[in-house]
Amino acid sequence: MNKSLSFILSVACLLLLSCGASNKGFRPDRKYSPGELRKDYGVFRGTLEAWHPSLYWYTTRDSMDRYFNEGYAALKDSMTEPQFRKVLSYVIAQVHCGHTSISASRAYARYLDSAKLRQFPLILKFWGDTMVVANNLYRHDSVLKRGTVICSINGRTARELTDTIFPYIVTDGYNLTGKYQYLSSGFHFSSWYKDIFGYDSAYDIRYLDTAGLVRETYIPIYNPRADTLRGSLGRALLPGTEQPRPGQRRRTRPPGHRTRKRRELLFSRGLQLDSASHSAFLTLNTFEHGYHLKRFFRTSFRTLREKQVKNLVIDVRTNGGGDAGISTLLTRYLIDRKFKLADSLYTIRLHSRYDRYIQHGLIYDVLTFFTSKRRSDGYYHFGYFERHYYSPVREDHFDGSVYILTGGYSFSATCLFVGALKGQSNITLVGEETGGGYYGNTAWMIPDVTLPETGVRFRLPRYRLVVDRQRIKDGRGILPDVPALPSVDALSKGLDFKTAKAKELIRLKSVDNNAPR
C-alpha cells in the first residue's frame, strides 16, 4: 500500500471503532435462502467484473465466466455462511490473485474469536507429496510426534488432499509454494479439512515408524472444551500452554501495553551481529507501518558500516508485505543502480454502481480521481510511479555480500524488494520460491467488499502493477539462486535450514577468499 493512502487508515479506524456491534442472538448455523445467496452472488460477481483489473490476467474470460456460472448454479438450496464462503472461495481462487480473498462476516468472525470449535488435532507441514507432523494438540501422544511422516488421513494421501484443497486457496498466478505454506500454518489445514470433508469423530492415520514401516493409529478429534481438561491421549493442551498443578491458580494478568509493543517490535524486526564471521542477520517480518522501520533501517545500516560487516543475511521468508514505500527504502540501501517501482500501475475505472458495497468506496474513488489520469488505453494510470526513478542511498549504503532468505509467505511488497535485487552481483537469494508474483500483482488500494445479505466480505485490489515488462508473465514467484528446501530431518530436529544454508555459503566464500593464489 502506498504512503499517500495512510490517511485512509486513520479514517477507517475511527469508523470501525464507532461501528461495533453485539453478537447477541447470532446463530452460526443460520441458513440463508437461495434468493438471499443469489443476491449476494450477483454483487460478488458484478463487483469483480466492474473493478478487478486482473480478472482475466491468468484465466480467460470464457473460463472465468464458466466458473462464475458454476458457482451460481451451486446455490440451489439454503446454505450456512461457511457453506456459502466455500462456493465463493472456489470461484475467487480461479482469478489467481493472492490479494483477492474471501473472509467471514464480522458477526461470524466475532463468533470464531470466542468459539472453541473442534479441530483436526495435527498441524502438518506440506511440500510436494509429503506431509509431516509439525505439532500435535495431544501433547503426550508418543506416536505422532513432530517429524513423523504421515502417509494418509482416512485413506487420503498428501497429493489427494492438496489436489482437493488447493483449488480453494488463493495465490498469485500459478504459484504453489504459497499454497503449501498457507496449508502448513496454524489451523488452516484443519479448517479446510472440516469445510471440504466434514467432521470425523476419529481419524485413521497411516504413518512411517522409525524403521520406515507403514503403521496405523487412530486419533480422536480435538475438542478444546473437553480436551484442555482431559485428553484422550493424556492431557491435551494448546501449544505453548502449561497445565497448572492442583491447587495452583493460573496467572491471568495480561502484559502491559509497553510489554506487548516491545514483543511486537522484537518479532517484526531485529538485527544480530556475528563478529566471528563479520556477518549480520536482519529479520524483517513486515513492511507495515507502526514498527518504526525507517528509523530501524537507518540505525541498522549505520551499525553495519561502523562494525565493518561484510556479509548480511536478510530474512523475509515470513514477510507478507505492507507499504511499498518502506520496502523501496530498504531496496535503496542495497541496490547498485536507479530503479522504478513499476512499468505500469493502473485501475480500470473511477466508480461503479457497486461502490456502496465497498468499504470507504467514496474515499477510494476521490483518491483515485486525484492520483490517476486516464490514458489512451482507457485505463487510469498512477503516473508518478510509472515515471519516477529511485536512486541508491548514499549514506551507509551496504556493498558487501547479501543473502536474502525467501519462502512461500514472501509476498506483495516483499516481492517488489526481492525482485528488484535479483540478479545483482552481490545478492544471493536463498530458500524457496516466493509466494508473491515476480512479474507483478494486483494490489495498491485493497478495500473490503461486504455482501448485503450474508455480510461475507472479500478483498478487492483496484490497481494492476507490472514491475518490469521484460520479465516473463509465467505465473511464477521469484525463484531462489540457491534452493534450501524443507526436509523431514530438518523438521523433526527443528533446524533452521535456510539460515544454515546462508551460513554455509558465507563460510565457503570465506574459505575461497583465503585460499592461496
PDB file of C-alpha atoms in Angstrom, residues 335-453:
ATOM      1  CA  ILE A 335      20.708  -1.751  -4.885  1.00  0.00           C
ATOM      2  CA  ASP A 336      23.554  -0.552  -7.145  1.00  0.00           C
ATOM      3  CA  ARG A 337      21.509   1.326  -9.769  1.00  0.00           C
ATOM      4  CA  LYS A 338      18.477   3.531 -10.265  1.00  0.00           C
ATOM      5  CA  PHE A 339      15.174   1.665 -10.477  1.00  0.00           C
ATOM      6  CA  LYS A 340      11.448   2.144 -10.967  1.00  0.00           C
ATOM      7  CA  LEU A 341       8.748   0.677  -8.800  1.00  0.00           C
ATOM      8  CA  ALA A 342       6.574  -0.208 -11.788  1.00  0.00           C
ATOM      9  CA  ASP A 343       6.418  -0.041 -15.562  1.00  0.00           C
ATOM     10  CA  SER A 344       2.645   0.327 -15.269  1.00  0.00           C
ATOM     11  CA  LEU A 345       0.220   0.882 -12.413  1.00  0.00           C
ATOM     12  CA  TYR A 346      -3.418   1.422 -13.273  1.00  0.00           C
ATOM     13  CA  THR A 347      -7.052   0.902 -12.349  1.00  0.00           C
ATOM     14  CA  ILE A 348      -9.820   0.332 -14.870  1.00  0.00           C
ATOM     15  CA  ARG A 349     -12.424   2.883 -13.717  1.00  0.00           C
ATOM     16  CA  LEU A 350     -13.202   5.710 -11.284  1.00  0.00           C
ATOM     17  CA  HIS A 351     -16.532   4.465  -9.897  1.00  0.00           C
ATOM     18  CA  SER A 352     -19.268   1.881 -10.424  1.00  0.00           C
ATOM     19  CA  ARG A 353     -22.794   1.098  -9.270  1.00  0.00           C
ATOM     20  CA  TYR A 354     -21.378  -1.388  -6.758  1.00  0.00           C
ATOM     21  CA  ASP A 355     -19.433   1.241  -4.799  1.00  0.00           C
ATOM     22  CA  ARG A 356     -21.965   1.270  -1.930  1.00  0.00           C
ATOM     23  CA  TYR A 357     -20.817  -2.237  -1.003  1.00  0.00           C
ATOM     24  CA  ILE A 358     -17.125  -1.232  -0.969  1.00  0.00           C
ATOM     25  CA  GLN A 359     -15.651  -0.153   2.356  1.00  0.00           C
ATOM     26  CA  HIS A 360     -14.993   3.600   2.182  1.00  0.00           C
ATOM     27  CA  GLY A 361     -15.709   3.393  -1.531  1.00  0.00           C
ATOM     28  CA  LEU A 362     -16.226   7.159  -1.902  1.00  0.00           C
ATOM     29  CA  ILE A 363     -12.847   7.893  -0.309  1.00  0.00           C
ATOM     30  CA  TYR A 364     -11.092   5.485  -2.662  1.00  0.00           C
ATOM     31  CA  ASP A 365     -12.941   6.984  -5.639  1.00  0.00           C
ATOM     32  CA  VAL A 366     -11.865  10.509  -4.721  1.00  0.00           C
ATOM     33  CA  LEU A 367      -8.270   9.442  -4.115  1.00  0.00           C
ATOM     34  CA  THR A 368      -8.165   7.640  -7.461  1.00  0.00           C
ATOM     35  CA  PHE A 369      -9.544  10.754  -9.195  1.00  0.00           C
ATOM     36  CA  PHE A 370      -6.740  12.945  -7.847  1.00  0.00           C
ATOM     37  CA  THR A 371      -3.833  10.485  -8.262  1.00  0.00           C
ATOM     38  CA  SER A 372      -4.622   8.759 -11.560  1.00  0.00           C
ATOM     39  CA  LYS A 373      -5.129  10.015 -15.100  1.00  0.00           C
ATOM     40  CA  ARG A 374      -6.878   8.321 -17.993  1.00  0.00           C
ATOM     41  CA  ARG A 375      -4.587   7.304 -20.838  1.00  0.00           C
ATOM     42  CA  SER A 376      -5.187   6.267 -24.438  1.00  0.00           C
ATOM     43  CA  ASP A 377      -5.687   2.630 -23.368  1.00  0.00           C
ATOM     44  CA  GLY A 378      -8.789   3.699 -21.427  1.00  0.00           C
ATOM     45  CA  TYR A 379      -7.270   2.924 -18.030  1.00  0.00           C
ATOM     46  CA  TYR A 380      -6.472   5.304 -15.162  1.00  0.00           C
ATOM     47  CA  HIS A 381      -2.718   5.289 -14.569  1.00  0.00           C
ATOM     48  CA  PHE A 382      -0.890   6.222 -11.367  1.00  0.00           C
ATOM     49  CA  GLY A 383       1.691   8.019 -13.479  1.00  0.00           C
ATOM     50  CA  TYR A 384       4.087   9.116 -10.746  1.00  0.00           C
ATOM     51  CA  PHE A 385       5.265   5.596 -10.047  1.00  0.00           C
ATOM     52  CA  GLU A 386       5.466   4.763 -13.747  1.00  0.00           C
ATOM     53  CA  ARG A 387       7.857   7.670 -14.300  1.00  0.00           C
ATOM     54  CA  HIS A 388       9.781   8.054 -11.060  1.00  0.00           C
ATOM     55  CA  TYR A 389      13.243   6.502 -10.635  1.00  0.00           C
ATOM     56  CA  TYR A 390      14.672   5.809  -7.187  1.00  0.00           C
ATOM     57  CA  SER A 391      18.395   6.152  -6.524  1.00  0.00           C
ATOM     58  CA  PRO A 392      20.545   4.190  -4.076  1.00  0.00           C
ATOM     59  CA  VAL A 393      21.048   5.942  -0.743  1.00  0.00           C
ATOM     60  CA  ARG A 394      24.479   7.471  -0.360  1.00  0.00           C
ATOM     61  CA  GLU A 395      24.967   7.326   3.385  1.00  0.00           C
ATOM     62  CA  ASP A 396      25.531   3.849   4.874  1.00  0.00           C
ATOM     63  CA  HIS A 397      24.789   2.028   1.615  1.00  0.00           C
ATOM     64  CA  PHE A 398      25.738  -1.647   2.057  1.00  0.00           C
ATOM     65  CA  ASP A 399      28.072  -3.025  -0.609  1.00  0.00           C
ATOM     66  CA  GLY A 400      29.030  -6.346   0.951  1.00  0.00           C
ATOM     67  CA  SER A 401      27.604  -9.781   0.210  1.00  0.00           C
ATOM     68  CA  VAL A 402      23.859 -10.061   0.766  1.00  0.00           C
ATOM     69  CA  TYR A 403      21.889 -13.282   1.251  1.00  0.00           C
ATOM     70  CA  ILE A 404      18.095 -12.904   1.184  1.00  0.00           C
ATOM     71  CA  LEU A 405      16.036 -15.736   2.686  1.00  0.00           C
ATOM     72  CA  THR A 406      12.707 -16.255   0.887  1.00  0.00           C
ATOM     73  CA  GLY A 407       9.718 -18.572   1.191  1.00  0.00           C
ATOM     74  CA  GLY A 408       6.056 -19.080   0.465  1.00  0.00           C
ATOM     75  CA  TYR A 409       4.986 -16.238   2.765  1.00  0.00           C
ATOM     76  CA  SER A 410       7.253 -13.717   0.983  1.00  0.00           C
ATOM     77  CA  PHE A 411       4.525 -11.732  -0.684  1.00  0.00           C
ATOM     78  CA  SER A 412       3.365  -8.388  -2.115  1.00  0.00           C
ATOM     79  CA  ALA A 413       5.760  -5.520  -1.249  1.00  0.00           C
ATOM     80  CA  THR A 414       8.355  -8.092  -0.196  1.00  0.00           C
ATOM     81  CA  CYS A 415       8.440  -9.358  -3.776  1.00  0.00           C
ATOM     82  CA  LEU A 416       8.999  -5.814  -5.037  1.00  0.00           C
ATOM     83  CA  PHE A 417      12.058  -5.708  -2.772  1.00  0.00           C
ATOM     84  CA  VAL A 418      13.378  -9.164  -3.671  1.00  0.00           C
ATOM     85  CA  GLY A 419      12.629  -8.825  -7.385  1.00  0.00           C
ATOM     86  CA  ALA A 420      14.462  -5.513  -7.690  1.00  0.00           C
ATOM     87  CA  LEU A 421      17.638  -7.066  -6.271  1.00  0.00           C
ATOM     88  CA  LYS A 422      17.506 -10.411  -8.074  1.00  0.00           C
ATOM     89  CA  GLY A 423      20.470 -10.810 -10.404  1.00  0.00           C
ATOM     90  CA  GLN A 424      22.678  -8.170  -8.753  1.00  0.00           C
ATOM     91  CA  SER A 425      26.239  -9.479  -8.472  1.00  0.00           C
ATOM     92  CA  ASN A 426      26.485  -9.285  -4.659  1.00  0.00           C
ATOM     93  CA  ILE A 427      22.949 -10.563  -3.985  1.00  0.00           C
ATOM     94  CA  THR A 428      22.100 -14.251  -3.454  1.00  0.00           C
ATOM     95  CA  LEU A 429      18.524 -15.417  -2.954  1.00  0.00           C
ATOM     96  CA  VAL A 430      18.352 -18.450  -0.666  1.00  0.00           C
ATOM     97  CA  GLY A 431      15.350 -20.624   0.153  1.00  0.00           C
ATOM     98  CA  GLU A 432      12.136 -21.282  -1.751  1.00  0.00           C
ATOM     99  CA  GLU A 433      10.119 -19.596  -4.463  1.00  0.00           C
ATOM    100  CA  THR A 434       8.263 -16.557  -3.141  1.00  0.00           C
ATOM    101  CA  GLY A 435       4.514 -16.755  -2.723  1.00  0.00           C
ATOM    102  CA  GLY A 436       4.076 -13.424  -4.497  1.00  0.00           C
ATOM    103  CA  GLY A 437       4.466 -12.984  -8.246  1.00  0.00           C
ATOM    104  CA  TYR A 438       7.662 -11.873  -9.978  1.00  0.00           C
ATOM    105  CA  TYR A 439       6.002 -10.213 -12.976  1.00  0.00           C
ATOM    106  CA  GLY A 440       3.609  -8.107 -10.920  1.00  0.00           C
ATOM    107  CA  ASN A 441       0.493  -8.207  -8.801  1.00  0.00           C
ATOM    108  CA  THR A 442      -2.904  -6.622  -8.251  1.00  0.00           C
ATOM    109  CA  ALA A 443      -2.958  -4.574  -5.075  1.00  0.00           C
ATOM    110  CA  TRP A 444      -2.124  -0.995  -4.003  1.00  0.00           C
ATOM    111  CA  MET A 445      -5.635   0.012  -2.854  1.00  0.00           C
ATOM    112  CA  ILE A 446      -7.366  -3.031  -1.323  1.00  0.00           C
ATOM    113  CA  PRO A 447     -10.733  -2.244   0.303  1.00  0.00           C
ATOM    114  CA  ASP A 448     -13.145  -4.862   1.616  1.00  0.00           C
ATOM    115  CA  VAL A 449     -16.452  -5.528  -0.115  1.00  0.00           C
ATOM    116  CA  THR A 450     -19.337  -6.576   2.164  1.00  0.00           C
ATOM    117  CA  LEU A 451     -22.176  -8.615   0.649  1.00  0.00           C
ATOM    118  CA  PRO A 452     -25.551  -7.221   1.746  1.00  0.00           C
ATOM    119  CA  GLU A 453     -27.422 -10.376   2.863  1.00  0.00           C
TER     120      GLU A 453
END
